[in-house]
mmCIF file of C-alpha atoms in Angstrom:
data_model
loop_
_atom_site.group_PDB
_atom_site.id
_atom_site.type_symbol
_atom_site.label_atom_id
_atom_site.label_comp_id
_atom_site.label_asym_id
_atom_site.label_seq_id
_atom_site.Cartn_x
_atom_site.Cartn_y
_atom_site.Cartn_z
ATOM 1 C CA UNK A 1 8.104 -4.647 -0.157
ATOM 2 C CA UNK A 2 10.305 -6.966 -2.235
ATOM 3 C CA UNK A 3 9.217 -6.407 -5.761
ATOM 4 C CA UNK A 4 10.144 -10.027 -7.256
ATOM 5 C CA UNK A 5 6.864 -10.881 -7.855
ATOM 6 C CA UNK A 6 5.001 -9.021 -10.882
ATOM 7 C CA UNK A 7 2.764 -6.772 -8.641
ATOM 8 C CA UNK A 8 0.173 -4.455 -9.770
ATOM 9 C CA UNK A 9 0.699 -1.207 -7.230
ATOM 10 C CA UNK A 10 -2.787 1.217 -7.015
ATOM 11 C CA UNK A 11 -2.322 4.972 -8.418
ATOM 12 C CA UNK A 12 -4.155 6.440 -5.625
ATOM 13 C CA UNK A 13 -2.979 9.361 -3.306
ATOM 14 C CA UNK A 14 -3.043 7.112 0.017
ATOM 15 C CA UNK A 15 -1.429 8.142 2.889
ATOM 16 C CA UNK A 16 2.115 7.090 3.717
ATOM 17 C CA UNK A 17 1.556 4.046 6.015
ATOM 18 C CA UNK A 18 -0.754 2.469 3.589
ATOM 19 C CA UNK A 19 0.177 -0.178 1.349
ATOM 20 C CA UNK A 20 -1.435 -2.309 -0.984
ATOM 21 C CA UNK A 21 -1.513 -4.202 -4.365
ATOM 22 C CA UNK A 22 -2.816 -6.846 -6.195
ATOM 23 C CA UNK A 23 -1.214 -9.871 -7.711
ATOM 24 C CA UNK A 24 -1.041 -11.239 -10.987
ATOM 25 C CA UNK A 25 -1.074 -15.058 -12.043
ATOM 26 C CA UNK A 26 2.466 -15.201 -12.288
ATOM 27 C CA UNK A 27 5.894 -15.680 -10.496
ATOM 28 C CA UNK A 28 4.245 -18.931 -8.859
ATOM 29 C CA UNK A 29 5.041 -22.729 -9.359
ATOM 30 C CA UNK A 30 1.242 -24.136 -9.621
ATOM 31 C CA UNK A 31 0.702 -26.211 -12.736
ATOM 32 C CA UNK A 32 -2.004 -26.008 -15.219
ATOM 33 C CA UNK A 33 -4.882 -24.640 -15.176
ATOM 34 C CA UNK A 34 -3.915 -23.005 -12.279
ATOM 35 C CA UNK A 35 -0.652 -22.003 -13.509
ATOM 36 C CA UNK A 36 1.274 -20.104 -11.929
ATOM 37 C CA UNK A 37 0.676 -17.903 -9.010
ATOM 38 C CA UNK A 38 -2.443 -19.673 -7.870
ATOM 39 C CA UNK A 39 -3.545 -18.481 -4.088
ATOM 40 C CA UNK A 40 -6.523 -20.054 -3.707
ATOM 41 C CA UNK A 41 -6.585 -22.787 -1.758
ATOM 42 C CA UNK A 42 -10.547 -23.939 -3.003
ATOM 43 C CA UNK A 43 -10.222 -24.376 -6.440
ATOM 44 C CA UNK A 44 -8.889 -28.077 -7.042
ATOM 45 C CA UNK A 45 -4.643 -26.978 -6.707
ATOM 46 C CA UNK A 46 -2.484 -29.173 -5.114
ATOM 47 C CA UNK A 47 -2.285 -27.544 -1.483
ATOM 48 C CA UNK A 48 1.383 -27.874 -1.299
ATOM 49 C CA UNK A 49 1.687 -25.262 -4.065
ATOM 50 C CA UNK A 50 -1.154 -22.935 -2.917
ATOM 51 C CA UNK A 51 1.108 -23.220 0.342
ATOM 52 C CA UNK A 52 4.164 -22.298 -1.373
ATOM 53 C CA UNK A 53 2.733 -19.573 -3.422
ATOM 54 C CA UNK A 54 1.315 -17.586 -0.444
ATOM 55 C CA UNK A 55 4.756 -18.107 1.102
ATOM 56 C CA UNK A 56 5.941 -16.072 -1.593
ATOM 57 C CA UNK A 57 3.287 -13.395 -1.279
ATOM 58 C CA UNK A 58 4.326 -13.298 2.320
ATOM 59 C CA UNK A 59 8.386 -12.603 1.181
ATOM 60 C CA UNK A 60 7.206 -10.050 -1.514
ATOM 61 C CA UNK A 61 4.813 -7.912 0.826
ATOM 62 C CA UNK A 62 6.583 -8.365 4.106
ATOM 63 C CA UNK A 63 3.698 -9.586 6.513
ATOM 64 C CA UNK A 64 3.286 -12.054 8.452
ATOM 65 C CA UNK A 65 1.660 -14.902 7.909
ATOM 66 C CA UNK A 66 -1.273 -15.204 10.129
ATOM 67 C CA UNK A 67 -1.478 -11.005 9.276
ATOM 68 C CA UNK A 68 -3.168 -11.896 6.195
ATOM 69 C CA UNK A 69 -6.452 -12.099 6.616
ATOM 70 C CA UNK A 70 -8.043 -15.081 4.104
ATOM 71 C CA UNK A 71 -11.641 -14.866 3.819
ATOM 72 C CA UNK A 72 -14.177 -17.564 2.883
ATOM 73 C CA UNK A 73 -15.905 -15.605 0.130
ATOM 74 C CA UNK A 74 -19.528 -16.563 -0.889
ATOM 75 C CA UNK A 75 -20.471 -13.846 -2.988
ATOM 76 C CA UNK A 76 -22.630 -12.215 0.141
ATOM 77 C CA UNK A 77 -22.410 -9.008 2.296
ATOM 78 C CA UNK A 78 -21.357 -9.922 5.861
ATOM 79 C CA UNK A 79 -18.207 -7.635 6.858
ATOM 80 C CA UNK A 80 -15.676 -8.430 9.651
ATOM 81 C CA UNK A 81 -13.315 -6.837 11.563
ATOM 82 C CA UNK A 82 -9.865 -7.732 11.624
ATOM 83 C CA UNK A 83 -7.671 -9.621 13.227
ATOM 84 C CA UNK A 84 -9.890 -12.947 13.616
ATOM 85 C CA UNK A 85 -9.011 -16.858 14.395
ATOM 86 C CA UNK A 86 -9.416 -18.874 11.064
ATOM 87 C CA UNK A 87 -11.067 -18.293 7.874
ATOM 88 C CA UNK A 88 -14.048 -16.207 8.544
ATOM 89 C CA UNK A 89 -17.388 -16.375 6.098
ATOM 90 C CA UNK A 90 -17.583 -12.974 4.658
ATOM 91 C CA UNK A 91 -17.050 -10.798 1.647
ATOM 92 C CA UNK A 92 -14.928 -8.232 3.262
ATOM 93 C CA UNK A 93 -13.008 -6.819 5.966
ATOM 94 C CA UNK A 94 -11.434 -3.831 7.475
ATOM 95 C CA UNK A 95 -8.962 -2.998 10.149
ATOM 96 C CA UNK A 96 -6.913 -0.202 12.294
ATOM 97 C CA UNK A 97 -4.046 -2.774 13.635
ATOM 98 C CA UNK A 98 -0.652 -1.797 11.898
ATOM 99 C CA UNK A 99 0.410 -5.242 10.517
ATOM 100 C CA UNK A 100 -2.917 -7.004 9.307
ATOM 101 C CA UNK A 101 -3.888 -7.026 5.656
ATOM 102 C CA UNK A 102 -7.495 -7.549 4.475
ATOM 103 C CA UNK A 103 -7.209 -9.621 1.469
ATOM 104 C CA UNK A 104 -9.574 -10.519 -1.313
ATOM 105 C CA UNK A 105 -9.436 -13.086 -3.939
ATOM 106 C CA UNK A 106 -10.642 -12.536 -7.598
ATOM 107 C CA UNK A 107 -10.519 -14.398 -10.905
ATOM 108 C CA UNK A 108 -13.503 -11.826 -12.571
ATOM 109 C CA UNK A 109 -14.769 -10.152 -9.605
ATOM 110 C CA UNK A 110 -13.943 -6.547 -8.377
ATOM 111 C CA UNK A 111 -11.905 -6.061 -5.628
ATOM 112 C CA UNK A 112 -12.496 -2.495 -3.907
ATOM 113 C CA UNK A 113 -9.780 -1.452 -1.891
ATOM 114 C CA UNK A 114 -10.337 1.084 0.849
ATOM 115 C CA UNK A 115 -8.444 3.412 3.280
ATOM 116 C CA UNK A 116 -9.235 6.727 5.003
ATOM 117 C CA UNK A 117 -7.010 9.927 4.237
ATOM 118 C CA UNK A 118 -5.780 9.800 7.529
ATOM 119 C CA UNK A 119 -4.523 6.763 7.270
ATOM 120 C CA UNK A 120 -5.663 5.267 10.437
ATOM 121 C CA UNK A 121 -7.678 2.300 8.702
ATOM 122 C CA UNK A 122 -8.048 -0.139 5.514
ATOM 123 C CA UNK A 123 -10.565 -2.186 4.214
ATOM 124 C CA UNK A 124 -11.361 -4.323 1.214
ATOM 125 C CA UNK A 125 -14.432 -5.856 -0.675
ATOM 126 C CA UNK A 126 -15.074 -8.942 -2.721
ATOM 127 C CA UNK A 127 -17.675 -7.238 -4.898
ATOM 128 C CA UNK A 128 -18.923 -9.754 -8.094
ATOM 129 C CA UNK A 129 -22.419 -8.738 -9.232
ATOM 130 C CA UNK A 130 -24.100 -10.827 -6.353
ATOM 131 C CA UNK A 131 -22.014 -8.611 -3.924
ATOM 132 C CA UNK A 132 -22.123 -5.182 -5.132
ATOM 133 C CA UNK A 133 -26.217 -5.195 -6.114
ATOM 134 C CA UNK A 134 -26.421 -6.518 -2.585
ATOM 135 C CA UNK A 135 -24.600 -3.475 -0.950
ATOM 136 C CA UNK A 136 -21.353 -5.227 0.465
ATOM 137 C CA UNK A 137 -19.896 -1.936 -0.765
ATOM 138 C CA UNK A 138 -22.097 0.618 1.322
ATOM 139 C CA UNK A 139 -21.988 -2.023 4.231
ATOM 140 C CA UNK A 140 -18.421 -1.909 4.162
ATOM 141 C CA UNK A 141 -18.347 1.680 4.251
ATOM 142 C CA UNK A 142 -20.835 2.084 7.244
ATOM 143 C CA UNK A 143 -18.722 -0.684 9.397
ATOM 144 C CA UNK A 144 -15.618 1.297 8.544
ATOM 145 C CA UNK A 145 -16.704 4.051 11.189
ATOM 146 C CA UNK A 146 -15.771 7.438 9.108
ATOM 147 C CA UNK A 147 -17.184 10.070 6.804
ATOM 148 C CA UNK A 148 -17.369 8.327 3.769
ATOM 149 C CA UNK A 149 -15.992 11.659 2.345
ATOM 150 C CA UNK A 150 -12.830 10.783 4.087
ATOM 151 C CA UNK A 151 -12.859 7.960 2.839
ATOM 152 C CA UNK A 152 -11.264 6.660 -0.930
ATOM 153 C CA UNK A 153 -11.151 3.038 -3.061
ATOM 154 C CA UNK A 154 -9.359 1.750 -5.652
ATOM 155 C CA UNK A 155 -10.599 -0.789 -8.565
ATOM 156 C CA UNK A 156 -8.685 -3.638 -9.145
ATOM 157 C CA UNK A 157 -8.516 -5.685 -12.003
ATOM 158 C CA UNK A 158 -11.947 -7.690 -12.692
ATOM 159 C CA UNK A 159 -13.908 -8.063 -15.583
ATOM 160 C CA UNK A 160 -14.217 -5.717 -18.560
ATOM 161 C CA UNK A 161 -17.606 -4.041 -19.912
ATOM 162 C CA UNK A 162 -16.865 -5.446 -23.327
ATOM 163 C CA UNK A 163 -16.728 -9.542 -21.887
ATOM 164 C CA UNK A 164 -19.403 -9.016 -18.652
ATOM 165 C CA UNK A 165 -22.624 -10.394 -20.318
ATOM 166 C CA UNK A 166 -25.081 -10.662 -18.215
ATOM 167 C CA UNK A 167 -28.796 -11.569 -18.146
ATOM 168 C CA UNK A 168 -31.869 -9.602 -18.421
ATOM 169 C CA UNK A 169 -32.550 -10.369 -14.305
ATOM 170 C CA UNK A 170 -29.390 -8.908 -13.090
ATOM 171 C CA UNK A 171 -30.150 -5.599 -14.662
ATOM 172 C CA UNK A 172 -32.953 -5.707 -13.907
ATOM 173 C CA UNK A 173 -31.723 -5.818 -9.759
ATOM 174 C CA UNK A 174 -29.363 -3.194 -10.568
ATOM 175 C CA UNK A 175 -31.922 -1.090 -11.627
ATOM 176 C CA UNK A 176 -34.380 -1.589 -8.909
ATOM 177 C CA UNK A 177 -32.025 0.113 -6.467
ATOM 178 C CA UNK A 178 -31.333 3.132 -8.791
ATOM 179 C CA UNK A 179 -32.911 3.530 -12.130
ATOM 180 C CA UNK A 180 -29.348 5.264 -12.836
ATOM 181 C CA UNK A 181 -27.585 2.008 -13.492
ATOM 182 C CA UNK A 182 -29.198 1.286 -16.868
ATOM 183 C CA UNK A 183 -26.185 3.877 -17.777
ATOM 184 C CA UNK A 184 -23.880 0.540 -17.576
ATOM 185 C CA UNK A 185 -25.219 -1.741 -19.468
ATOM 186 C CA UNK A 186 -25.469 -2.377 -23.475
ATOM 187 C CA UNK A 187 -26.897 -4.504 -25.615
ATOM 188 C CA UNK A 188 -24.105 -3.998 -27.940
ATOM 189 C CA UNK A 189 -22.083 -7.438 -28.224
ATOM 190 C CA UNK A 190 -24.954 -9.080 -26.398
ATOM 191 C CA UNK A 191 -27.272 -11.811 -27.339
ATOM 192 C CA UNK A 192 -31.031 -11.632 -27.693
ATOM 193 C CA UNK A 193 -32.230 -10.809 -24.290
ATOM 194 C CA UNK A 194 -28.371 -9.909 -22.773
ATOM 195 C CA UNK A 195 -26.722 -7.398 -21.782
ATOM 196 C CA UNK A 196 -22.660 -6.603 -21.567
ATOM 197 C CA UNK A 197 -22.270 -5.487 -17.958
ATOM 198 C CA UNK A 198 -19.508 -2.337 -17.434
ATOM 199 C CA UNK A 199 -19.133 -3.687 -12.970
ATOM 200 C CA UNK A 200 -16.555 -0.847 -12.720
ATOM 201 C CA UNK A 201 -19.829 2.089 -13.717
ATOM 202 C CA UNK A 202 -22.051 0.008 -11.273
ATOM 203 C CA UNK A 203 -18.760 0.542 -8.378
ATOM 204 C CA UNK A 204 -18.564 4.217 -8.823
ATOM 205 C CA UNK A 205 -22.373 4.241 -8.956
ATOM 206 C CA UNK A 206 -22.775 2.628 -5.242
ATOM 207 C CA UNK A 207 -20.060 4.007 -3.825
ATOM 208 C CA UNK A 208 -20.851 8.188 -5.024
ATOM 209 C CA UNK A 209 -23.927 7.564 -4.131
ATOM 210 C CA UNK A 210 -22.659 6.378 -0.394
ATOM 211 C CA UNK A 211 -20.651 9.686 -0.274
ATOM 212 C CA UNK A 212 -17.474 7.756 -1.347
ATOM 213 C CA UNK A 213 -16.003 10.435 -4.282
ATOM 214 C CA UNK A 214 -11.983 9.402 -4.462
ATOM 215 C CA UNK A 215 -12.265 6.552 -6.863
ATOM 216 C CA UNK A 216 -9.339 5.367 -8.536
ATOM 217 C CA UNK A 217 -8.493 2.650 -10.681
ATOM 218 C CA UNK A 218 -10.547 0.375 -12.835
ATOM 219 C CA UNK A 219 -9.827 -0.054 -16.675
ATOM 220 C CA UNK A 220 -8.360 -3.503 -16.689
ATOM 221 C CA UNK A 221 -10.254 -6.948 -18.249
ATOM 222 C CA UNK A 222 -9.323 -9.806 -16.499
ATOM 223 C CA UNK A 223 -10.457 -11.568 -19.228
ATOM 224 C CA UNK A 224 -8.774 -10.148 -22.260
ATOM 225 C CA UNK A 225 -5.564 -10.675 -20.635
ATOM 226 C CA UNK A 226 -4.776 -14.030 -20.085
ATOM 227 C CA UNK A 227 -1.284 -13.327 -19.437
ATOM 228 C CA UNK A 228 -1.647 -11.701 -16.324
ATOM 229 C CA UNK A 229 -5.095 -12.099 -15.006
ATOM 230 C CA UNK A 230 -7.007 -15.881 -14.051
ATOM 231 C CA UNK A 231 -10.472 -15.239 -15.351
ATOM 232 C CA UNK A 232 -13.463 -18.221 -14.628
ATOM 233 C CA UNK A 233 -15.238 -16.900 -17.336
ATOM 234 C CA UNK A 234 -12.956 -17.370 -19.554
ATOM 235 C CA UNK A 235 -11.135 -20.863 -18.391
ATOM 236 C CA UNK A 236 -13.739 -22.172 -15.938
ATOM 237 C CA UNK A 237 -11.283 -24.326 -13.746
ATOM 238 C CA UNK A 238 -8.196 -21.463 -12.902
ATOM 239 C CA UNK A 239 -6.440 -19.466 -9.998
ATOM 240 C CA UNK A 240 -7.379 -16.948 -7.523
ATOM 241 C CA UNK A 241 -5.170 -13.677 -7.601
ATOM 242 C CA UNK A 242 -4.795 -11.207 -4.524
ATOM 243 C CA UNK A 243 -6.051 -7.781 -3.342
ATOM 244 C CA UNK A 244 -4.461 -6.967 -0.038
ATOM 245 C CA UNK A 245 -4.085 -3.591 1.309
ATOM 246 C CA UNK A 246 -2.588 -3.415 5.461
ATOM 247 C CA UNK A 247 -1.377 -0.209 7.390
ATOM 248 C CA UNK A 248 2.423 -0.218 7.799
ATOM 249 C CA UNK A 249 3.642 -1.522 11.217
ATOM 250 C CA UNK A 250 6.757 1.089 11.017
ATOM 251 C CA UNK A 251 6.403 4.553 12.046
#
């Protein structure tokens, strides 16, 4: 991969032949608010510098173009399976072809990378709170087609536990499918009737309790860090960064 861009690389002990990252907002040439390294093409940016950004995601990661598999994200659960025509509806994706990168796109929301420890398949997940209560991460792991125990993730960057506040109702979901989620959330920080979220906890929590037990990552705040990471909570109107992960086409 040509490292020009500022890339975030997962520490993870994935096979060889599997490669991913996620990007940061910059080394692109959108404009406020998007500024700079905008790559979604649904948030208001002028489409000519969306087009030119991904171009440079394509240069820095070495896949084609039409390998990189854009979803239509709408905070749901549907999974698909890799390589399809257009811009599919779902909220994540997973594939054995050498070549083809599932991709999410974030500004707050957790992206879940995935790949067996064989190395013979990848997958990724567009989990926000809507998502991950409403299992895209266990669905994900059943459509993937091995032992979850062979399977591992990585946590890219979302939001932090000390900037997720969230109402009494989404708790309240969280806990209905497993009393053992009240272990991440606080009051502390919140307002009357709040709660300050911790989505990484609630990840490891779904995906241990699928059988998934190689988690890695997690520990970043997209919205502490404005330098690096767009964040909707915090600037409303903003970019979308990356979370691509493929199987290398070279033996």
């Amino acid at each position: 991969m040509n490292s020009e861009l500022p890339l975030i690389k997962p520490n993870w002990p994935a096979p060889w032949r599997v490669q991913a990252l996620s990007t940061t907002r910059e080394g692109g040439v959108s404009e406020a608010p998007w500024d700079s390294l905008n790559l979604g093409a649904h948030v208001g940016d002028d489409p000519a510098r969306v087009a030119f950004n991904r171009q440079r995601l394509v240069e820095a990661t070495g896949i084609d173009a039409d390998r990189i598999g854009w979803l239509d994200q709408v905070h749901g659960t549907d999974i698909v399976s890799l390589p399809l025509s257009g811009v599919p509806r779902a909220d994540a994706s997973f594939t054995r072809r050498p070549g083809q990168a599932c991709v999410i796109m974030t500004a707050d929301c957790l992206p879940v990378l995935f790949c067996d420890v064989s190395g013979t398949r990848v997958g990724a997940a567009h989990a926000g709170w809507r998502s991950l209560c409403g299992g895209v991460l266990e669905s994900l792991v059943s459509e993937m087609t091995v032992a979850p125990s062979e399977l591992m993730a990585w946590l890219g960057p979302a939001i932090g536990p000390t900037k997720f506040e969230v109402g009494a109702e989404v708790r309240a979901a969280f806990l209905h499918h497993d009393p053992e989620a009240a272990l991440a959330f606080s009051v502390a920080g919140a307002r009357p009737g709040h709660f300050m979220a911790d989505i990484y906890t609630l990840a490891r929590q779904r995906l241990a309790a699928c059988g998934v037990r190689r988690v890695y990552g997690g520990g970043y705040c997209t919205v502490s860090d404005p330098q690096r990471f767009f964040s909707y909570r915090r600037d409303g109107q903003t970019g979308r960064m990356a979370s691509l992960i493929w199987l290398s086409a070279n033996d």
